[in-house]
Coordinates of C-alpha atoms and ligand atoms in Angstrom, one line a residue:
X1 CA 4.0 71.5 50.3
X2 CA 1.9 72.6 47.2
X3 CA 4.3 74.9 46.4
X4 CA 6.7 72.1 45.3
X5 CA 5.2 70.6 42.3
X6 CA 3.3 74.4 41.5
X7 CA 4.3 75.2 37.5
X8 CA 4.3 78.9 38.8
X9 CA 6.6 79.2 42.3
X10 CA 6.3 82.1 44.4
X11 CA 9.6 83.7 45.4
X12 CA 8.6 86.8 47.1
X13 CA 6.8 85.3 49.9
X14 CA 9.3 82.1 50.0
X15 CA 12.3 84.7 50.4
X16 CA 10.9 86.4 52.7
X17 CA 10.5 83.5 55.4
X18 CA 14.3 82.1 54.4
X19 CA 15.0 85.9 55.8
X20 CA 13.0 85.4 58.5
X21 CA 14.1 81.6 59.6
X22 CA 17.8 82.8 59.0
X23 CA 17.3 86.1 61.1
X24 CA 17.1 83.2 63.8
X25 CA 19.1 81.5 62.9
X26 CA 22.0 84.1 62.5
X27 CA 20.8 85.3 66.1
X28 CA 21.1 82.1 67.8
X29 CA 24.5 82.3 66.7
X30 CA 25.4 85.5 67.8
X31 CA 24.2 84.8 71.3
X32 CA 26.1 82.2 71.5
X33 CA 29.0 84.1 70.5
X34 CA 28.7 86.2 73.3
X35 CA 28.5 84.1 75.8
X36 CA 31.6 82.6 74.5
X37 CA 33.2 85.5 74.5
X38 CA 31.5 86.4 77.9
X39 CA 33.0 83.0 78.9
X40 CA 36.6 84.0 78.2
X41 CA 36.9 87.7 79.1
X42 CA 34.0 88.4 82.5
X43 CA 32.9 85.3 84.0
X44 CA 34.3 83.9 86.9
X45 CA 35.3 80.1 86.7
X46 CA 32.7 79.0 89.0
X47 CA 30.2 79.8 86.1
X48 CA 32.0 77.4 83.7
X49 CA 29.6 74.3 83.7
X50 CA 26.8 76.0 83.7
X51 CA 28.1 78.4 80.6
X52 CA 28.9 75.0 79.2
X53 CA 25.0 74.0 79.1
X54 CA 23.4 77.1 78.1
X55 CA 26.3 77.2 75.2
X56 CA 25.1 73.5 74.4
X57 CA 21.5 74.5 74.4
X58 CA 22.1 77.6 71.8
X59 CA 24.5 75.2 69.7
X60 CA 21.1 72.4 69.4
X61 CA 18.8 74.7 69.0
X62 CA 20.5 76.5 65.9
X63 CA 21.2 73.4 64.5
X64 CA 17.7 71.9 65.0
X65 CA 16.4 75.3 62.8
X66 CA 19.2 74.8 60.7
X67 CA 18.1 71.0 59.6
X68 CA 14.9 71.9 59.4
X69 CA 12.9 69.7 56.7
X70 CA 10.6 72.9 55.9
X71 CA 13.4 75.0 55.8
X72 CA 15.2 72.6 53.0
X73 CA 12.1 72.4 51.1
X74 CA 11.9 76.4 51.4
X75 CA 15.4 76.2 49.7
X76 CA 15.0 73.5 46.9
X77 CA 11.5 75.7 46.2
X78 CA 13.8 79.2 45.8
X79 CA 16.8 77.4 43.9
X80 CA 13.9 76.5 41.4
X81 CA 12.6 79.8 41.3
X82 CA 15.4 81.7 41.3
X83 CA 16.4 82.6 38.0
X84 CA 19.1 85.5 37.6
X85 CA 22.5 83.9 39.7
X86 CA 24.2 87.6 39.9
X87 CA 21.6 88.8 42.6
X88 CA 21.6 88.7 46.3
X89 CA 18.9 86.9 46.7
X90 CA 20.3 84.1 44.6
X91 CA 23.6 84.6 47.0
X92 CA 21.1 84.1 49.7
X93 CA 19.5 81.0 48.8
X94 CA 23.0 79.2 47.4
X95 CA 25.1 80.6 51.0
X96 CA 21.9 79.1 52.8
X97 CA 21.8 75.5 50.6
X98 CA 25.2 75.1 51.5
X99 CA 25.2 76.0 54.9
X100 CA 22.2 73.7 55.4
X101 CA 23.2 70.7 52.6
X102 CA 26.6 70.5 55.2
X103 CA 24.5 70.8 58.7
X104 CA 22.1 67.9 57.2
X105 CA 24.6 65.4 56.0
X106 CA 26.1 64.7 59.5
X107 CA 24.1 62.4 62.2
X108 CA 23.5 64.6 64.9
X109 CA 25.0 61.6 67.2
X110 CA 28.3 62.0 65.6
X111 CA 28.2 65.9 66.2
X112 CA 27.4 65.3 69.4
X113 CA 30.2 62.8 70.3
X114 CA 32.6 64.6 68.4
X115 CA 31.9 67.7 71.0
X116 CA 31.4 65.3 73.8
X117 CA 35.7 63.9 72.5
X118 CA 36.8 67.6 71.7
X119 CA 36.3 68.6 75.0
X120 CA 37.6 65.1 76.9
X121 CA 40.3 65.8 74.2
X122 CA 41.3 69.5 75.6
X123 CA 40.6 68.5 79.1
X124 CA 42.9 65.6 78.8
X125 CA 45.5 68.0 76.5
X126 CA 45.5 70.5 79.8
X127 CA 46.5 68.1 81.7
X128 CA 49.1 66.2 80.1
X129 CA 51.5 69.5 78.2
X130 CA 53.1 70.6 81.3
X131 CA 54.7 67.0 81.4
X132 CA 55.1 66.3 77.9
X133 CA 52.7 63.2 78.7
X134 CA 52.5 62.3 75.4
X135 CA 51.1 58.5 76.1
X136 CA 48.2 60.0 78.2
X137 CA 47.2 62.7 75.2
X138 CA 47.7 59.9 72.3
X139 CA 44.5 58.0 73.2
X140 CA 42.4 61.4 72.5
X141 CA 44.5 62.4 69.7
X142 CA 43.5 59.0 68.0
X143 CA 39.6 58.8 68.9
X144 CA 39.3 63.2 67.5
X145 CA 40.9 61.7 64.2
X146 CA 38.6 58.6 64.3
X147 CA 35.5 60.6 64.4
X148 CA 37.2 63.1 61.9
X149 CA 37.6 60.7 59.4
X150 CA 33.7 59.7 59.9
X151 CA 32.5 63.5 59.7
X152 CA 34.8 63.5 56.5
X153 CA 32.9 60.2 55.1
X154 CA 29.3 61.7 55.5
X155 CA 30.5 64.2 52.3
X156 CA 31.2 61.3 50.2
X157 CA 32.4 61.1 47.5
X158 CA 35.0 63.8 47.5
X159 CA 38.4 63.7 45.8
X160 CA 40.1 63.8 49.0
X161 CA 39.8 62.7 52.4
X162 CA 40.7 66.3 54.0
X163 CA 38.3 68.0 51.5
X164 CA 35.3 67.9 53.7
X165 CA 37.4 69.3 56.8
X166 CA 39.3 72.3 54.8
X167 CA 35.9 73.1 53.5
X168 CA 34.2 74.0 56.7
X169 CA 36.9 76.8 56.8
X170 CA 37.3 77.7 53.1
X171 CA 34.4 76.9 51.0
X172 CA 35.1 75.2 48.2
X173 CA 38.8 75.4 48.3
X174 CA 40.2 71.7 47.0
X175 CA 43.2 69.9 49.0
X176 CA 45.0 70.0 46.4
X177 CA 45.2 73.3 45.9
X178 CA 45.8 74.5 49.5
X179 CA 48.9 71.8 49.2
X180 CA 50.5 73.4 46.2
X181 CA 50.4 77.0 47.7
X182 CA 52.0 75.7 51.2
X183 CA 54.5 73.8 49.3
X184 CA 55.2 76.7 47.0
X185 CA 55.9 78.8 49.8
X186 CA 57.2 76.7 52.0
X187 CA 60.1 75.7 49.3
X188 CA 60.8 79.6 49.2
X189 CA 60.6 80.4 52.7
X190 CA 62.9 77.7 54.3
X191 CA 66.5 78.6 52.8
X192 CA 65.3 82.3 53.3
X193 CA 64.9 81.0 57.0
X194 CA 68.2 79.6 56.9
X195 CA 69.9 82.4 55.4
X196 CA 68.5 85.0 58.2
X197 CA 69.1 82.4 61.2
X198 CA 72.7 82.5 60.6
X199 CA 73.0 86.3 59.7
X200 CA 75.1 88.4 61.8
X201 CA 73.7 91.4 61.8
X202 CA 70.2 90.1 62.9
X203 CA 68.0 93.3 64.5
X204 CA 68.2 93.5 68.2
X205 CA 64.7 92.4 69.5
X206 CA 65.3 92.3 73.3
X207 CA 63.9 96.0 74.1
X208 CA 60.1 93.9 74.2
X209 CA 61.3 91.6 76.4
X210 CA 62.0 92.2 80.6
X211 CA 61.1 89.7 83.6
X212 CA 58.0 91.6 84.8
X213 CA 58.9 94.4 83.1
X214 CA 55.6 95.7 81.9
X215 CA 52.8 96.9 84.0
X216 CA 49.3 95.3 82.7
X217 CA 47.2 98.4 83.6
X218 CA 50.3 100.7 81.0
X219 CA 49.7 97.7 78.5
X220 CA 46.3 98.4 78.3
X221 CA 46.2 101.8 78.1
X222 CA 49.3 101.4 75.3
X223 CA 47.1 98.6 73.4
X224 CA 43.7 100.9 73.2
X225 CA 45.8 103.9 72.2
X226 CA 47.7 101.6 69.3
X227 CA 43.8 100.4 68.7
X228 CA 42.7 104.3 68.1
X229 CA 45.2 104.7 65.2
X230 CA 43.3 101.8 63.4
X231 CA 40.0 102.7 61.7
X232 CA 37.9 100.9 64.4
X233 CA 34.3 102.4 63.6
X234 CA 33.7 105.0 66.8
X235 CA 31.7 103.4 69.4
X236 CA 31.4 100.4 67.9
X237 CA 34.4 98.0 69.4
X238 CA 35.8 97.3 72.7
X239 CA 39.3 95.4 73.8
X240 CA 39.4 93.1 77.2
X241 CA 41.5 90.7 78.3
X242 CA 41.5 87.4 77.8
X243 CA 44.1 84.2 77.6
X244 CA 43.9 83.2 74.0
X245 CA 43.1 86.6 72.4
X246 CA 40.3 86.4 70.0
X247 CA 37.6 88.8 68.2
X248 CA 34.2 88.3 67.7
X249 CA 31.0 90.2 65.8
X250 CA 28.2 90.6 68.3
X251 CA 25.9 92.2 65.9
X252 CA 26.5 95.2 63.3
X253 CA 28.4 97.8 65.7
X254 CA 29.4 95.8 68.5
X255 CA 32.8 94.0 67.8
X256 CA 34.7 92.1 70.7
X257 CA 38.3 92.5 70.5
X258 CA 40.6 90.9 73.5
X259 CA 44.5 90.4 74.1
X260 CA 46.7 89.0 76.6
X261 CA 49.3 90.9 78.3
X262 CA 51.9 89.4 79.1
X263 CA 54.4 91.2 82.0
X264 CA 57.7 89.6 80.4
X265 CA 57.4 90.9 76.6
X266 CA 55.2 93.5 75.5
X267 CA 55.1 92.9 71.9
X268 CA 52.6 90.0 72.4
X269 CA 50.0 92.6 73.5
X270 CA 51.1 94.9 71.1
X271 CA 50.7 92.8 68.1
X272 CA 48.1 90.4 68.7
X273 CA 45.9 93.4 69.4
X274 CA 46.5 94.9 66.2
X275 CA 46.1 91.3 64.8
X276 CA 42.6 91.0 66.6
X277 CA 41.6 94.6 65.5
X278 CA 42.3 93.5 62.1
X279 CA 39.9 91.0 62.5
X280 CA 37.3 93.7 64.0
X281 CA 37.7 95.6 61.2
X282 CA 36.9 93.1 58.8
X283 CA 33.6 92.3 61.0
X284 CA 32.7 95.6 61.4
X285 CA 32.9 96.1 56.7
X286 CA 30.0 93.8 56.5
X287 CA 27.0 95.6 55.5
X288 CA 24.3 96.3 58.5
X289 CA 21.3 95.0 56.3
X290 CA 22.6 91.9 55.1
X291 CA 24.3 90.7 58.6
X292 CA 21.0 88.7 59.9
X293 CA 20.9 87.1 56.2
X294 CA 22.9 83.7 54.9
X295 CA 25.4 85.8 53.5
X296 CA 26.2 88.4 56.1
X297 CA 29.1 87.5 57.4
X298 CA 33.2 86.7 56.3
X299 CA 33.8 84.7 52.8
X300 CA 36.0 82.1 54.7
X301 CA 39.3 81.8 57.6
X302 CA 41.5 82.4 54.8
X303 CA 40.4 86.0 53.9
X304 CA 39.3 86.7 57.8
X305 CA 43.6 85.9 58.5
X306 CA 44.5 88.0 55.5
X307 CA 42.9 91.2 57.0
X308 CA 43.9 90.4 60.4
X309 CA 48.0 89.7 58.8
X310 CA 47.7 92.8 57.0
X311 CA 46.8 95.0 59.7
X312 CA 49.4 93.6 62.0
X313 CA 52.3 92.8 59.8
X314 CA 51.9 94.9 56.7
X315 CA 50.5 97.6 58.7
X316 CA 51.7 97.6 62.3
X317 CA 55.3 96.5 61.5
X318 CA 55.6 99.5 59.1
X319 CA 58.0 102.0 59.9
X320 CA 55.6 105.0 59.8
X321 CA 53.2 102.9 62.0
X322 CA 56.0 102.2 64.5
X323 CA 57.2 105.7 64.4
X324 CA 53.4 107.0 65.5
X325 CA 53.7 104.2 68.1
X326 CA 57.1 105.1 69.7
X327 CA 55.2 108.2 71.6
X328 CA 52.7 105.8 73.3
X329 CA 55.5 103.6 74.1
X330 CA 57.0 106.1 75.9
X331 CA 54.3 107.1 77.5
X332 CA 53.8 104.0 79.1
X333 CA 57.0 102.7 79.5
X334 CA 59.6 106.2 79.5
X335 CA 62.8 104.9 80.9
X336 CA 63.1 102.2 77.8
X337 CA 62.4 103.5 74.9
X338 CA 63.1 106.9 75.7
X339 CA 66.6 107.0 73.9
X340 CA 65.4 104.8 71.4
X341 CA 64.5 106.0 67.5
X342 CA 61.5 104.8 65.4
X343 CA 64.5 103.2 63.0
X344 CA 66.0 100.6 65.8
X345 CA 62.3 100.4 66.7
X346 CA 61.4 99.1 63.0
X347 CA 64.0 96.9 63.3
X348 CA 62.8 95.0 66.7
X349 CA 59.5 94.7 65.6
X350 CA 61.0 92.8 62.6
X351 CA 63.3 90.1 64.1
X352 CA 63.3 86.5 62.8
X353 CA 64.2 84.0 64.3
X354 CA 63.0 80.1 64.3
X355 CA 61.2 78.9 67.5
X356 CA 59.2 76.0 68.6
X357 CA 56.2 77.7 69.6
X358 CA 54.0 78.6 66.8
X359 CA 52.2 81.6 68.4
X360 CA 55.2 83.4 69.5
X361 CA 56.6 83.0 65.5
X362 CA 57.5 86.1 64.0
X363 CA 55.9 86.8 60.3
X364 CA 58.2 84.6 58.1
X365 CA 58.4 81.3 60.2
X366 CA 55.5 81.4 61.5
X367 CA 53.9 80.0 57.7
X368 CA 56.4 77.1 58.2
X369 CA 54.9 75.9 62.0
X370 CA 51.7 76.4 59.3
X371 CA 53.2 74.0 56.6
X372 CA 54.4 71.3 59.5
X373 CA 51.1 71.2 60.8
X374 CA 48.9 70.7 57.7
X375 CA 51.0 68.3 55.4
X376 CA 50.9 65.8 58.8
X377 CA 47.5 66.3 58.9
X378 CA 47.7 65.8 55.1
X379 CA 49.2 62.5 55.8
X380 CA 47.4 61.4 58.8
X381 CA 43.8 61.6 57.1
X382 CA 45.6 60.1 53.9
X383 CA 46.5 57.1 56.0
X384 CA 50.8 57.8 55.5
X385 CA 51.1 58.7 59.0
X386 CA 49.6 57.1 62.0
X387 CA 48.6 59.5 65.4
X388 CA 51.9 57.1 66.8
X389 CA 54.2 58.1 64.7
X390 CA 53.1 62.0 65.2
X391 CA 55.0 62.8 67.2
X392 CA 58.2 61.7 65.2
X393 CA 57.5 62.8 62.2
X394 CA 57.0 66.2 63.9
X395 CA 60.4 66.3 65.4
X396 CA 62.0 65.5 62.3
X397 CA 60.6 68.1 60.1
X398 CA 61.0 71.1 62.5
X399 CA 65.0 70.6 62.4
X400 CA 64.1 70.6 58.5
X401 CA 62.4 73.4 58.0
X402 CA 63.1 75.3 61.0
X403 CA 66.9 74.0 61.9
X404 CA 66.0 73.5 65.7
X405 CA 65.6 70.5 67.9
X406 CA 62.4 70.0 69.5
X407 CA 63.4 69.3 73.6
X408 CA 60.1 67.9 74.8
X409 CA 56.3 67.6 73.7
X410 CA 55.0 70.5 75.3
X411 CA 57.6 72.6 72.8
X412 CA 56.4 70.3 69.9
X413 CA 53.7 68.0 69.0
X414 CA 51.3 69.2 72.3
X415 CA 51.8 72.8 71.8
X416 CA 48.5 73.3 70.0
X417 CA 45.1 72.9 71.4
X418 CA 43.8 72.3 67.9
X419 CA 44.2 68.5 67.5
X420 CA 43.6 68.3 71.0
X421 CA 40.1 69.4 70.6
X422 CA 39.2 67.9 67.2
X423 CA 40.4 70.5 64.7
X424 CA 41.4 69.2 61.4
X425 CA 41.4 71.0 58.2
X426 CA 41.9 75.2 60.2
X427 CA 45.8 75.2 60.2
X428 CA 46.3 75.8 56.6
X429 CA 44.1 79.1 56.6
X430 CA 46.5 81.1 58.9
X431 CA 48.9 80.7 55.7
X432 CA 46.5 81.2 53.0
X433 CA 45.3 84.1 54.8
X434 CA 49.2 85.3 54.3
X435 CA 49.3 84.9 50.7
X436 CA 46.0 86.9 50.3
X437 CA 47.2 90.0 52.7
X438 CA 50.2 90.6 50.6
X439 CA 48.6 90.1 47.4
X440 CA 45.9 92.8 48.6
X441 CA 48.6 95.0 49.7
X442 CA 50.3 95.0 45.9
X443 CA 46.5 95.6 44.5
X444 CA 46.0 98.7 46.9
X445 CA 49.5 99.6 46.4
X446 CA 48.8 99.6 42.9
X447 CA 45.6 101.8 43.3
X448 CA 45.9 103.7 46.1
X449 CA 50.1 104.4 45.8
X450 CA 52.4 103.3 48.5
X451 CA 50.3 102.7 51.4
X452 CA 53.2 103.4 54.0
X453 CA 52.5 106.6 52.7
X454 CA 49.0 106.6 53.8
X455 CA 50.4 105.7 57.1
X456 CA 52.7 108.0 57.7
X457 CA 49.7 110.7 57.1
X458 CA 47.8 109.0 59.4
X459 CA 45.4 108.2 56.5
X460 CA 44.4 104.4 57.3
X461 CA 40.4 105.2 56.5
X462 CA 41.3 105.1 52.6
X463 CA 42.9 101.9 53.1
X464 CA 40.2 100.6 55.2
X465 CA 37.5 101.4 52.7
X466 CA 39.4 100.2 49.8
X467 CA 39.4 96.6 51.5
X468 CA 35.9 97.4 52.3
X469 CA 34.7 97.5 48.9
X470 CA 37.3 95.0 47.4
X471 CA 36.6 92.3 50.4
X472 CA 34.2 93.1 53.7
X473 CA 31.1 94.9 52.0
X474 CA 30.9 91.5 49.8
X475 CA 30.4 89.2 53.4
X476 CA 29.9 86.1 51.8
X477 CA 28.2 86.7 49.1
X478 CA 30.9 85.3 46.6
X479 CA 33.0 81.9 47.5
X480 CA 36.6 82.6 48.5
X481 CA 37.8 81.5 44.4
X482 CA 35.1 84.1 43.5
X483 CA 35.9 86.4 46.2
X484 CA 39.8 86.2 45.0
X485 CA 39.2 87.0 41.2
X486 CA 37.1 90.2 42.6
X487 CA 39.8 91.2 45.0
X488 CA 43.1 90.0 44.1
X489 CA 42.7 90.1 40.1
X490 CA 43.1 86.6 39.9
X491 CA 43.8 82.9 42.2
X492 CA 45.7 83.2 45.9
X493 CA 49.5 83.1 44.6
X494 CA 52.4 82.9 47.0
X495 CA 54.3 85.1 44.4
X496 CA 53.5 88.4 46.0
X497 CA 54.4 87.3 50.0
X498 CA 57.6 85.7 48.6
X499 CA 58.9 88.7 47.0
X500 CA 57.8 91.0 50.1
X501 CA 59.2 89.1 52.3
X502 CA 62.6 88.8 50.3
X503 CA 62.5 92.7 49.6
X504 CA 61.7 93.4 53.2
X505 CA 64.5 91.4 55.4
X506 CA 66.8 91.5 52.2
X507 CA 67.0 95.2 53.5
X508 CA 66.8 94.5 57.1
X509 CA 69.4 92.1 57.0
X510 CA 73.0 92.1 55.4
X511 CA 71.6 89.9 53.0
Ligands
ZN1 ZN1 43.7 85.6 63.4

């Protein structure tokens, strides 16, 4: 305690137990991690309440180190000391002040009975989507937002009520600002929606689709041979399956990557594990000696999406990616895409069309399920809306932005498990994460040359360590405004996606 009022601090020795309390910290959380991931890929469903207790003891325990009053003093000693901001130990301490400023401004009994309503909440959710049973789901819906709005207060004062919420996801990103890029997209993107909806000569998707048409044990061999054209470091990933595909950091050189394969339509496995791998990849940049340290891991949601986006959209929707594809394809699957070229291939991989079901959205529509979801979550924290009234309001402005009518709940307001189990404030980073990929893409365009051409020669490592030393090798060393001025060249715009997008199916289409 001497140390605190000490004229001459002593940072060596103070930074060197802040790397050793966060080594445990970071651990804790890692071994958690995998048994989540364990959870969802290996163990058998008997295991489930047990994996929910040792899941719940990891969680405390992390969060009891993490609120520890030595630790804080540790951190208000090195902010003191700390003198030149531009280093990584003054990254350290600021990542680890903020990490543990959050963790100690919420009563532990309100974390604990927002977990306890998340998972009544998802429980309840389960239950109540095959029959659209809205009236049994509302009473959940209403407590999650309740105790959302009290997390929220505990950050006090903050310009908005959905500040605290979009921060746990992207530090230090305003409301305000997150509201002006979705609605700048958004008002781009939804007569561009129209315009393609009604177009005649719409690309002709169905060769993904069949009723049991695809063998899981060919979809898995197809997905880990789509996986080995991505620069996936050797030895250091592997793909299983799971229900709600996912990817996950174990430690440096073990990433977790999992799909779902679906027998009716194969470009759900296809994509989502080039999506996840994406993810991996991004994991797999952060340095190895600064991964058990406050900053070694991903700057925020928004730029973990944007490499995931890129390497599935921008990436594996390419034409020279589809033609490398079209081989393994039929490998697995012969009699279907034997007489088919990489050209009408392109084209099926690049169908729009408006549907209720977020996840199943191709790349253009899928920011406007995005833009539904966050400006009523906008509105419900701001008090316009009431959890009532949801499911209205929801109806209403998918025929607006999307032109369909939504038949039941399950297709609309209960499609998500999101609300269902607490979580406020993530939607808007699957956009933002949007904006970012494509305003990468221009930036390596711009240094690198055309990076379909880097495709087509099978050349993805330049592009991988471009992002690596524009984005991953950073971790979190920089907040995501920071992170974008280093990357990008300047603030997430929706300028570059809008004019991709608008090039991209201008040419698909007969726009
Ligand atoms: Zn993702």
């Amino acid at each position: 305690m001497e140390d605190l009022a000490s004229p001459e601090p002593k940072p060596q020795p103070d930074y060197r137990e802040l790397l050793e309390r966060w080594g445990e910290i970071s651990d804790l959380g890692r071994a958690r991690a995998l048994l989540a991931w364990d959870e969802r890929t290996m163990m058998p469903a008997s295991g489930a309440a047990g994996r929910a207790e040792q899941i719940a003891t990891l969680a405390r325990v992390r969060h009891e180190r993490l609120t520890d009053d030595r630790l804080w003093e540790l951190l208000e000693r090195l902010a003191e000391s700390t003198r030149d901001p531009d280093t990584i130990e003054a990254a350290n301490v600021r990542a680890a002040r903020r990490d543990c400023g959050r963790a100690r401004l919420v009563p532990a009994d309100l974390r604990a009975e927002m977990a306890r309503s998340a998972s009544r909440g998802e429980t309840a959710w389960a239950a109540a989507r095959p029959e659209s049973n809205l009236a049994a789901f509302l009473p959940h819906l209403e407590r999650n937002i309740e105790l959302r709005r009290r997390y929220a207060a505990c950050f006090e004062p903050t310009s908005h009520p959905y500040d605290p919420l979009l921060d746990d996801f992207e530090p230090g990103m305003p409301t305000s600002e997150a509201r002006r890029l979705l609605t700048e997209l958004r008002e781009g993107l939804v007569p561009l929606v129209a315009t393609l909806a009604e177009d005649p000569g719409a690309p002709e998707d169905s060769i993904w689709l069949g009723r049991n048409r695809f063998e899981t044990d060919a979809q898995k061999r197809l997905a880990s041979e789509l996986l080995r054209l991505l620069p996936l470091p050797p030895g250091g990933w592997r793909l299983d399956p799971t229900l709600h595909p996912f990817a996950t950091s174990i430690a440096s050189g073990d990433i977790r990557i999992t799909t779902r394969y679906d027998p009716d339509d194969l470009s759900f496995a296809f994509f989502s594990a080039l999506h996840e791998a994406g993810h991996g990849i991004y994991e797999a940049g952060v340095p190895a000696e600064s991964r058990r340290t406050p900053i070694g891991h991903p700057a925020s949601l928004a730029f973990h999406e944007s490499q995931s986006r890129l390497w599935e959209n921008w990436v594996g929707r390419s034409r020279p990616f589809l033609e490398q594809a079209l081989p393994l394809l039929r490998r697995e699957f012969g009699d279907r895409f034997a007489d088919l070229d990489a050209e009408r291939l392109y084209r099926a991989a690049n169908r729009i069309r408006p549907s209720l079901i977020r996840v199943d959205a191709d790349e253009v529509t899928y920011n406007l399920h995005v833009a539904l979801r966050f400006e009523l979550e906008l509105e419900l924290f701001e008090g316009s809306l009431q959890a009532a009234d949801l499911a209205e309001a929801w109806n209403a402005r998918t025929e607006e932005y999307l032109g369909i009518a939504v038949p039941d709940h399950a297709h609309g307001v209960m499609q998500d498990v999101h609300w269902a189990a607490g979580s406020f404030g993530y939607f808007p980073t699957y956009t933002l994460g949007n904006i970012i990929a494509a305003q990468l893409w221009e930036a390596a365009a711009a240094e690198l040359g055309d990076p379909d051409r880097l495709i087509a020669e099978r050349d993805l490592e330049t592009l991988r360590a471009w992002l690596a030393k524009r984005v991953h090798s950073h971790g979190a060393r920089y907040l995501p405004a920071e992170l974008a001025e280093r990357a990008l060249g300047g603030p997430p715009d929706p300028g570059s996606l809008l004019r991709r997008l608008s090039r991209k199916y201008g040419e698909l289409y007969s726009l």
